[in-house]
Tab-separated table of C-alpha atoms and ligand atoms in Angstrom:
chain	number	residue	atom	x	y	z
A	26	MET	CA	7.584	21.839	6.727
A	27	LYS	CA	7.105	18.256	7.876
A	28	ILE	CA	3.714	17.102	6.691
A	29	GLY	CA	1.885	13.833	7.385
A	30	ILE	CA	-0.510	12.759	4.627
A	31	VAL	CA	-3.193	10.159	5.294
A	32	CYS	CA	-5.091	8.777	2.317
A	33	TYR	CA	-6.452	5.682	0.632
A	34	PRO	CA	-3.558	4.187	-1.313
A	35	THR	CA	-5.727	2.851	-4.113
A	36	PHE	CA	-6.603	4.096	-7.618
A	37	GLY	CA	-9.474	6.302	-6.358
A	38	GLY	CA	-9.297	10.017	-7.050
A	39	SER	CA	-8.766	10.986	-3.402
A	40	GLY	CA	-5.691	8.757	-3.099
A	41	VAL	CA	-4.331	9.928	-6.443
A	42	LEU	CA	-4.779	13.583	-5.502
A	43	ALA	CA	-3.235	13.114	-2.058
A	44	THR	CA	-0.241	11.291	-3.513
A	45	GLU	CA	0.326	13.872	-6.248
A	46	LEU	CA	0.051	16.623	-3.631
A	47	GLY	CA	2.655	14.899	-1.446
A	48	LYS	CA	5.001	14.438	-4.405
A	49	ALA	CA	4.631	18.085	-5.449
A	50	LEU	CA	5.259	19.303	-1.886
A	51	ALA	CA	8.321	17.050	-1.624
A	52	ASP	CA	9.654	18.560	-4.866
A	53	LYS	CA	9.284	21.959	-3.239
A	54	GLY	CA	11.498	20.845	-0.343
A	55	HIS	CA	8.912	19.826	2.277
A	56	GLN	CA	9.346	16.554	4.137
A	57	ILE	CA	6.362	14.331	3.393
A	58	HIS	CA	5.228	11.327	5.412
A	59	PHE	CA	2.569	9.116	3.815
A	60	ILE	CA	0.755	7.111	6.470
A	61	THR	CA	-1.511	4.416	5.097
A	62	TYR	CA	-1.993	0.641	4.912
A	63	GLN	CA	-0.261	0.155	1.580
A	64	GLN	CA	2.132	2.042	-0.659
A	65	PRO	CA	-0.020	4.521	-2.645
A	66	VAL	CA	-0.241	3.476	-6.308
A	67	ARG	CA	1.038	6.785	-7.635
A	68	LEU	CA	3.977	6.757	-5.209
A	69	ASN	CA	6.205	5.118	-7.744
A	70	GLU	CA	9.439	7.090	-7.618
A	71	PHE	CA	12.243	7.654	-5.131
A	72	ASN	CA	12.363	11.050	-3.523
A	73	ALA	CA	14.647	11.816	-0.582
A	74	ASN	CA	11.922	14.001	0.947
A	75	ILE	CA	9.268	11.270	0.942
A	76	PHE	CA	8.743	8.760	3.735
A	77	TYR	CA	6.198	5.977	3.795
A	78	HIS	CA	4.818	4.491	7.020
A	79	GLU	CA	2.688	1.408	6.757
A	80	VAL	CA	-0.238	1.050	9.141
A	81	ARG	CA	-0.226	-2.542	10.338
A	82	VAL	CA	-3.363	-3.949	11.855
A	83	THR	CA	-2.676	-6.771	14.261
A	84	THR	CA	-4.992	-9.687	13.728
A	85	TYR	CA	-6.432	-11.605	16.625
A	86	PRO	CA	-9.041	-14.390	16.603
A	87	LEU	CA	-11.433	-12.160	18.550
A	88	PHE	CA	-11.456	-9.549	15.796
A	89	ASP	CA	-14.088	-10.211	13.178
A	90	TYR	CA	-13.331	-6.638	12.113
A	91	PRO	CA	-9.654	-5.698	12.550
A	92	PRO	CA	-9.584	-2.188	14.124
A	93	TYR	CA	-7.862	-0.200	11.355
A	94	GLU	CA	-8.847	3.170	12.773
A	95	THR	CA	-7.189	2.404	16.107
A	96	ALA	CA	-4.037	1.201	14.348
A	97	LEU	CA	-4.014	4.348	12.207
A	98	SER	CA	-4.362	6.656	15.238
A	99	SER	CA	-1.511	4.850	17.006
A	100	THR	CA	0.695	5.079	13.909
A	101	LEU	CA	-0.088	8.788	13.600
A	102	VAL	CA	0.954	9.371	17.216
A	103	ASP	CA	4.155	7.450	16.572
A	104	VAL	CA	5.068	9.259	13.334
A	105	VAL	CA	4.152	12.739	14.611
A	106	THR	CA	6.287	12.164	17.703
A	107	ASN	CA	9.294	10.500	16.138
A	108	TYR	CA	9.518	12.686	13.049
A	109	GLN	CA	8.297	15.900	14.735
A	110	LEU	CA	5.631	16.560	12.132
A	111	ASP	CA	4.229	20.072	11.868
A	112	ILE	CA	0.854	19.219	10.404
A	113	LEU	CA	-1.424	16.305	9.511
A	114	HIS	CA	-3.398	16.467	6.285
A	115	VAL	CA	-6.047	13.757	5.979
A	116	HIS	CA	-7.831	12.996	2.725
A	117	TYR	CA	-11.312	11.425	2.792
A	118	ALA	CA	-13.122	11.852	6.089
A	119	ILE	CA	-13.831	8.184	6.860
A	120	PRO	CA	-12.055	7.033	8.983
A	121	HIS	CA	-9.137	9.400	8.546
A	122	ALA	CA	-10.616	12.505	10.176
A	123	SER	CA	-11.702	10.653	13.315
A	124	ALA	CA	-8.405	8.740	13.517
A	125	ALA	CA	-6.550	12.069	13.290
A	126	TYR	CA	-8.807	13.558	15.973
A	127	MET	CA	-7.962	10.667	18.300
A	128	ALA	CA	-4.223	11.030	17.558
A	129	ARG	CA	-4.408	14.764	18.202
A	130	LYS	CA	-6.105	14.195	21.556
A	131	ILE	CA	-3.477	11.649	22.602
A	132	LEU	CA	-0.701	14.036	21.618
A	133	GLU	CA	-2.428	16.907	23.431
A	134	ALA	CA	-2.399	14.816	26.605
A	135	GLN	CA	1.360	14.528	26.117
A	136	GLY	CA	1.678	18.294	25.714
A	137	LYS	CA	2.107	18.285	21.907
A	138	ARG	CA	-0.064	20.182	19.469
A	139	ILE	CA	-0.601	18.924	15.923
A	140	PRO	CA	-2.960	20.797	13.581
A	141	VAL	CA	-5.243	18.600	11.468
A	142	ILE	CA	-6.468	19.580	7.999
A	143	THR	CA	-9.275	17.467	6.520
A	144	THR	CA	-9.939	17.417	2.790
A	145	LEU	CA	-13.375	16.164	1.789
A	146	HIS	CA	-13.430	14.317	-1.510
A	147	GLY	CA	-17.018	13.336	-2.295
A	148	THR	CA	-18.435	9.997	-1.309
A	149	ASP	CA	-17.089	10.495	2.230
A	150	ILE	CA	-19.921	13.044	2.463
A	151	THR	CA	-22.509	12.415	-0.219
A	152	LEU	CA	-22.719	8.630	-0.128
A	153	VAL	CA	-20.997	6.790	2.700
A	154	GLY	CA	-20.581	9.672	5.127
A	155	ARG	CA	-24.254	10.573	5.291
A	156	ASP	CA	-25.175	6.998	6.159
A	157	LYS	CA	-26.533	6.806	9.718
A	158	THR	CA	-23.851	4.325	10.707
A	159	PHE	CA	-21.122	6.924	10.104
A	160	ALA	CA	-22.767	10.369	10.125
A	161	PRO	CA	-22.326	11.449	13.780
A	162	VAL	CA	-18.631	10.545	13.765
A	163	VAL	CA	-18.070	12.170	10.380
A	164	ALA	CA	-19.791	15.428	11.388
A	165	PHE	CA	-17.968	15.544	14.721
A	166	SER	CA	-14.517	14.882	13.317
A	167	ILE	CA	-14.979	17.377	10.486
A	168	ASN	CA	-16.017	20.039	12.997
A	169	GLU	CA	-13.006	19.191	15.147
A	170	SER	CA	-10.522	19.603	12.284
A	171	ASP	CA	-8.426	22.756	12.416
A	172	ALA	CA	-9.236	23.439	8.777
A	173	ILE	CA	-11.548	21.811	6.283
A	174	THR	CA	-11.242	21.881	2.519
A	175	ALA	CA	-13.542	20.566	-0.200
A	176	VAL	CA	-12.529	19.823	-3.787
A	177	SER	CA	-15.385	21.828	-5.347
A	178	ARG	CA	-18.004	24.421	-4.461
A	179	ASN	CA	-20.633	21.771	-5.015
A	180	LEU	CA	-19.089	19.461	-2.418
A	181	ARG	CA	-18.720	22.340	0.034
A	182	ASP	CA	-22.418	23.213	-0.371
A	183	GLU	CA	-23.498	19.568	-0.105
A	184	THR	CA	-21.487	19.190	3.098
A	185	TYR	CA	-23.208	22.191	4.655
A	186	LYS	CA	-26.581	20.772	3.581
A	187	ILE	CA	-25.963	17.260	4.892
A	188	PHE	CA	-24.161	18.036	8.153
A	189	ASP	CA	-24.298	20.731	10.770
A	190	ILE	CA	-20.827	22.100	10.082
A	191	LYS	CA	-19.905	25.080	12.185
A	192	LYS	CA	-16.636	25.945	10.506
A	193	GLU	CA	-15.613	27.462	7.212
A	194	ILE	CA	-15.048	24.934	4.435
A	195	ARG	CA	-12.539	26.297	1.938
A	196	VAL	CA	-12.689	25.188	-1.664
A	197	ILE	CA	-9.342	24.101	-3.043
A	198	TYR	CA	-9.864	22.523	-6.425
A	199	ASN	CA	-8.144	19.326	-7.436
A	200	PHE	CA	-5.209	19.792	-9.767
A	201	VAL	CA	-3.280	18.128	-12.534
A	202	ASP	CA	0.282	18.290	-13.769
A	203	THR	CA	-0.458	19.455	-17.304
A	204	HIS	CA	3.177	19.056	-18.273
A	205	ARG	CA	3.141	15.365	-17.402
A	206	PHE	CA	-0.082	14.715	-19.333
A	207	ARG	CA	1.185	16.231	-22.571
A	208	LYS	CA	2.491	12.985	-24.021
A	209	LYS	CA	2.926	12.185	-27.673
A	210	PRO	CA	0.736	9.207	-28.595
A	211	ILE	CA	2.617	5.957	-29.045
A	212	ASP	CA	1.708	4.999	-32.623
A	213	ALA	CA	2.193	1.281	-32.069
A	214	PHE	CA	-0.216	1.361	-29.123
A	215	ARG	CA	-2.809	3.322	-31.080
A	216	LYS	CA	-2.514	0.826	-33.941
A	217	VAL	CA	-3.139	-2.131	-31.629
A	218	ILE	CA	-6.307	-0.568	-30.264
A	219	ALA	CA	-7.577	1.057	-33.468
A	220	PRO	CA	-5.879	-0.723	-36.408
A	221	ASN	CA	-7.998	1.010	-39.040
A	222	GLY	CA	-7.745	4.526	-37.656
A	223	GLU	CA	-10.989	4.291	-35.685
A	224	ARG	CA	-11.778	6.996	-33.115
A	225	ILE	CA	-10.904	5.972	-29.551
A	226	LEU	CA	-13.377	6.638	-26.742
A	227	MET	CA	-12.318	6.078	-23.173
A	228	HIS	CA	-13.685	5.768	-19.675
A	229	ALA	CA	-11.723	5.323	-16.445
A	230	SER	CA	-13.209	4.683	-13.017
A	231	ASN	CA	-13.681	2.222	-10.182
A	232	PHE	CA	-16.772	0.805	-11.937
A	233	ARG	CA	-19.054	1.469	-9.020
A	234	LYS	CA	-22.788	1.944	-9.440
A	235	ILE	CA	-22.494	5.721	-9.144
A	236	LYS	CA	-20.466	5.784	-12.417
A	237	ARG	CA	-23.361	4.350	-14.512
A	238	VAL	CA	-20.956	2.469	-16.784
A	239	GLN	CA	-23.825	0.894	-18.700
A	240	ASP	CA	-24.571	4.389	-20.019
A	241	ILE	CA	-21.025	4.453	-21.430
A	242	VAL	CA	-21.673	1.221	-23.322
A	243	ARG	CA	-24.971	2.525	-24.705
A	244	ILE	CA	-23.403	5.813	-25.825
A	245	PHE	CA	-20.559	3.932	-27.446
A	246	ALA	CA	-22.932	1.577	-29.280
A	247	GLU	CA	-24.783	4.615	-30.639
A	248	VAL	CA	-21.610	6.438	-31.730
A	249	ASN	CA	-20.211	3.294	-33.308
A	250	LYS	CA	-23.221	3.091	-35.649
A	251	THR	CA	-22.134	6.347	-37.314
A	252	ILE	CA	-18.402	6.617	-36.627
A	253	PRO	CA	-16.125	3.570	-36.593
A	254	SER	CA	-14.767	3.615	-33.049
A	255	LYS	CA	-13.179	1.661	-30.244
A	256	LEU	CA	-13.889	1.878	-26.533
A	257	LEU	CA	-11.200	1.607	-23.861
A	258	PHE	CA	-12.296	0.836	-20.328
A	259	VAL	CA	-9.630	1.636	-17.734
A	260	GLY	CA	-10.005	0.438	-14.130
A	261	ASP	CA	-12.093	-2.284	-12.598
A	262	GLY	CA	-14.894	-2.765	-10.115
A	263	PRO	CA	-18.245	-4.330	-9.333
A	264	GLU	CA	-20.156	-3.068	-12.384
A	265	ARG	CA	-17.659	-4.449	-14.891
A	266	PRO	CA	-19.397	-7.799	-15.551
A	267	GLY	CA	-22.681	-6.001	-16.267
A	268	ALA	CA	-20.919	-3.657	-18.684
A	269	GLU	CA	-19.343	-6.620	-20.477
A	270	ASP	CA	-22.710	-8.369	-20.782
A	271	LEU	CA	-24.246	-5.229	-22.244
A	272	CYS	CA	-21.416	-4.932	-24.788
A	273	ARG	CA	-22.212	-8.466	-25.957
A	274	GLU	CA	-25.941	-7.766	-26.014
A	275	LEU	CA	-25.471	-4.597	-28.089
A	276	GLY	CA	-23.003	-6.295	-30.435
A	277	VAL	CA	-20.026	-4.022	-29.638
A	278	TYR	CA	-17.927	-6.476	-27.648
A	279	GLU	CA	-15.317	-6.791	-30.402
A	280	ASP	CA	-14.851	-3.025	-30.416
A	281	MET	CA	-14.120	-2.562	-26.735
A	282	ARG	CA	-11.309	-3.498	-24.412
A	283	PHE	CA	-10.851	-3.598	-20.673
A	284	VAL	CA	-7.262	-2.649	-19.881
A	285	GLY	CA	-7.634	-2.886	-16.080
A	286	LYS	CA	-6.125	-0.627	-13.459
A	287	GLN	CA	-3.358	1.520	-14.910
A	288	GLU	CA	-0.778	3.763	-13.275
A	289	GLN	CA	0.401	5.527	-16.433
A	290	MET	CA	-2.856	7.236	-17.344
A	291	GLU	CA	-0.985	9.775	-19.452
A	292	GLU	CA	0.178	7.048	-21.877
A	293	ILE	CA	-3.355	5.783	-22.420
A	294	LEU	CA	-4.998	9.185	-22.580
A	295	ALA	CA	-2.487	10.197	-25.255
A	296	ILE	CA	-4.207	7.892	-27.752
A	297	ALA	CA	-7.801	8.798	-26.782
A	298	ASP	CA	-10.092	11.075	-28.786
A	299	LEU	CA	-12.922	11.415	-26.311
A	300	PHE	CA	-13.436	10.748	-22.603
A	301	LEU	CA	-16.843	9.708	-21.251
A	302	LEU	CA	-17.972	10.207	-17.657
A	303	THR	CA	-21.625	9.365	-17.045
A	304	SER	CA	-21.666	9.505	-13.228
A	305	GLU	CA	-24.743	10.133	-11.174
A	306	TYR	CA	-22.502	12.270	-8.953
A	307	GLU	CA	-18.921	13.494	-9.023
A	308	SER	CA	-17.709	15.986	-6.447
A	309	PHE	CA	-15.045	16.984	-8.954
A	310	GLY	CA	-14.176	14.316	-11.539
A	311	LEU	CA	-10.388	14.122	-11.411
A	312	ALA	CA	-10.379	11.550	-14.217
A	313	ALA	CA	-12.091	14.110	-16.479
A	314	LEU	CA	-9.526	16.770	-15.594
A	315	GLU	CA	-6.671	14.383	-16.346
A	316	ALA	CA	-8.291	13.655	-19.705
A	317	MET	CA	-8.544	17.355	-20.495
A	318	ALA	CA	-4.900	17.825	-19.486
A	319	ALA	CA	-4.033	15.224	-22.097
A	320	GLY	CA	-6.004	17.254	-24.654
A	321	VAL	CA	-8.987	14.894	-24.637
A	322	PRO	CA	-12.459	16.481	-24.732
A	323	VAL	CA	-14.953	15.208	-22.168
A	324	ILE	CA	-18.603	14.255	-22.530
A	325	SER	CA	-20.048	14.048	-19.044
A	326	THR	CA	-23.115	14.481	-16.946
A	327	ASP	CA	-23.716	17.842	-15.301
A	328	ALA	CA	-23.761	16.239	-11.858
A	329	GLY	CA	-22.046	17.621	-8.758
A	330	GLY	CA	-18.878	19.588	-9.407
A	331	LEU	CA	-18.480	18.635	-13.076
A	332	PRO	CA	-19.857	21.993	-14.343
A	333	GLU	CA	-17.111	23.671	-12.315
A	334	ILE	CA	-14.334	21.970	-14.267
A	335	ALA	CA	-15.717	21.648	-17.790
A	336	ILE	CA	-17.113	24.272	-20.175
A	337	ASN	CA	-20.201	23.127	-22.036
A	338	GLY	CA	-19.685	23.335	-25.811
A	339	LYS	CA	-15.968	24.105	-25.483
A	340	THR	CA	-14.068	21.448	-23.570
A	341	GLY	CA	-16.762	18.905	-24.409
A	342	PHE	CA	-20.422	18.757	-23.404
A	343	LEU	CA	-22.442	18.341	-20.207
A	344	SER	CA	-25.779	16.498	-20.231
A	345	LYS	CA	-28.390	15.449	-17.709
A	346	VAL	CA	-27.694	12.199	-15.849
A	347	GLY	CA	-28.913	9.262	-17.964
A	348	ASP	CA	-29.534	11.308	-21.114
A	349	ILE	CA	-27.831	8.823	-23.415
A	350	ALA	CA	-29.310	10.340	-26.590
A	351	ASP	CA	-27.899	13.781	-25.785
A	352	MET	CA	-24.472	12.438	-24.859
A	353	SER	CA	-24.341	10.263	-28.010
A	354	ARG	CA	-25.337	13.207	-30.204
A	355	HIS	CA	-22.625	15.370	-28.679
A	356	ALA	CA	-20.018	12.641	-28.997
A	357	ILE	CA	-20.808	12.279	-32.695
A	358	GLU	CA	-20.723	16.053	-33.149
A	359	ILE	CA	-17.188	16.169	-31.746
A	360	LEU	CA	-15.868	13.051	-33.447
A	361	LYS	CA	-17.289	13.345	-36.939
A	362	ASP	CA	-15.004	16.108	-38.136
A	363	ASP	CA	-11.217	16.319	-37.694
A	364	GLU	CA	-11.221	20.104	-37.382
A	365	VAL	CA	-14.002	20.134	-34.799
A	366	LEU	CA	-12.200	17.462	-32.792
A	367	LYS	CA	-8.976	19.429	-32.986
A	368	SER	CA	-10.565	22.577	-31.604
A	369	PHE	CA	-12.270	20.696	-28.733
A	370	LYS	CA	-8.921	19.080	-27.921
A	371	ALA	CA	-7.184	22.468	-27.820
A	372	ASN	CA	-9.947	23.960	-25.625
A	373	ALA	CA	-9.777	21.016	-23.226
A	374	LEU	CA	-6.043	21.399	-22.783
A	375	ALA	CA	-6.206	25.185	-22.418
A	376	HIS	CA	-8.901	24.935	-19.752
A	377	ALA	CA	-7.107	22.154	-17.846
A	378	LYS	CA	-4.217	24.576	-17.402
A	379	THR	CA	-6.359	26.677	-15.049
A	380	PHE	CA	-6.182	23.673	-12.667
A	381	ASP	CA	-2.463	23.209	-13.067
A	382	ILE	CA	-0.526	21.882	-10.097
A	383	HIS	CA	1.492	25.115	-9.932
A	384	HIS	CA	-1.635	27.176	-9.223
A	385	ILE	CA	-3.220	24.855	-6.689
A	386	VAL	CA	-0.417	23.426	-4.523
A	387	PRO	CA	0.531	26.908	-3.157
A	388	GLN	CA	-3.049	27.197	-1.864
A	389	TYR	CA	-2.449	24.163	0.365
A	390	GLU	CA	0.929	25.534	1.468
A	391	ALA	CA	-0.693	28.851	2.410
A	392	LEU	CA	-3.303	26.974	4.422
A	393	TYR	CA	-0.680	24.905	6.279
A	394	ASN	CA	1.273	28.061	7.082
A	395	ARG	CA	-1.713	29.526	8.893
A	396	PHE	CA	-1.641	26.692	11.400
A	397	LEU	CA	2.072	26.392	12.016
A	398	VAL	CA	3.176	26.959	15.575
A	399	PRO	CA	5.613	29.910	15.464
B	17	GMT	O1	-15.001	8.412	-7.616
B	17	GMT	C1	-14.822	7.611	-6.720
B	17	GMT	O2	-15.637	6.776	-6.405
B	17	GMT	C2	-13.539	7.659	-5.943
B	17	GMT	C3	-13.515	8.846	-5.053
B	17	GMT	C4	-12.343	8.828	-4.099
B	17	GMT	O3	-12.554	9.301	-3.000
B	17	GMT	O4	-11.270	8.383	-4.377
B	17	GMT	O5	-13.472	10.026	-5.856
B	17	GMT	C5	-13.906	11.226	-5.253
B	17	GMT	O6	-12.757	12.052	-5.062
B	17	GMT	C6	-12.128	12.473	-6.280
B	17	GMT	C7	-10.901	13.280	-5.920
B	17	GMT	O7	-11.225	14.423	-5.195
B	17	GMT	C8	-13.115	13.264	-7.138
B	17	GMT	O8	-12.487	13.648	-8.333
B	17	GMT	C9	-14.322	12.372	-7.457
B	17	GMT	O9	-15.262	13.135	-8.175
B	17	GMT	C10	-14.949	11.884	-6.159
B	17	GMT	N1	-15.999	10.915	-6.462
B	17	GMT	C11	-17.278	11.152	-6.225
B	17	GMT	O10	-17.685	12.196	-5.766
B	17	GMT	C12	-18.215	10.067	-6.629
């Protein structure tokens, strides 16, 4: 199959998932065409079945806002035509679903049919998408997609609540390559971060408000009172300065480190003992699944789709949003005893395997097959 994948090329979960999906499909012999404004961050290897098409937006003094969506639609028309794509799979509704709709209409006028699959990822519905400035276009372009998927039951249900969606939304869970995440910790790296054998807690995100990163700092400060620990912050974003200030205020600045945006998450997760995710909402929480795949238990909120991927009391614990005391107590419970930690680690890894790439990717292939022109 020749498949066009449209996604955000950045470190966000939707871009990561789309890129990993494309790579997995390419390994299975499909021809994959990534169409986006920049090389996706996880697209870091050569594969003869992978093509990358950059969307270039022409600048012009008249444009205060360069029309990316128009450029994307035009590029889609070009790639579908010149590479005879069979299907377009767009990740994150805004503006990818409407750009794909426009491309499909243009191609239809030329007598070509291209099925469009839209995968909803979370904030494209629950945060940005529902905003009045986008909502009518989002609802329309979702309804016009040939098939719609959501990354959790929660996101599917939220989409039905927020928009008047007339079609079936299938749930296809996000996935992880559990093989890739089973790395042996690099001792030298662990020693640099935790020279005296401290426990290592970790958080990775885009540091947006929805992640409540200040809660992470407060939980860490609490844990650190009882268990000598270090905190690794992976990623970057607008809430980082506030988190740093709070670390200073709570006297834990010396015990934490910002390591910035990282491509090799598996290397970092290999040295972590506990992953914290305090979000107000997560449609899925791919970062938590990647942690579990690396055998790292997760303490998270019970928001959105998180209860669908974690098992309370087994792979870690789920608490109410903002319940710092509960999350701190659970973190200490897991970290205070080597044997307890070991069993949570084993449970996390075992459960992550139910979301292994080999179970999930065939679900997308089966969906594509339904729309192929015979
Ligand atoms: O979490 C973010 O802000 C990034 C965002 C994205 O679109 O890249 O993540 C969303 O999609 C991920 C992949 O499906 C999910 O794992 C995240 O839970 C989801 N984020 C939210 O729902 C806030």
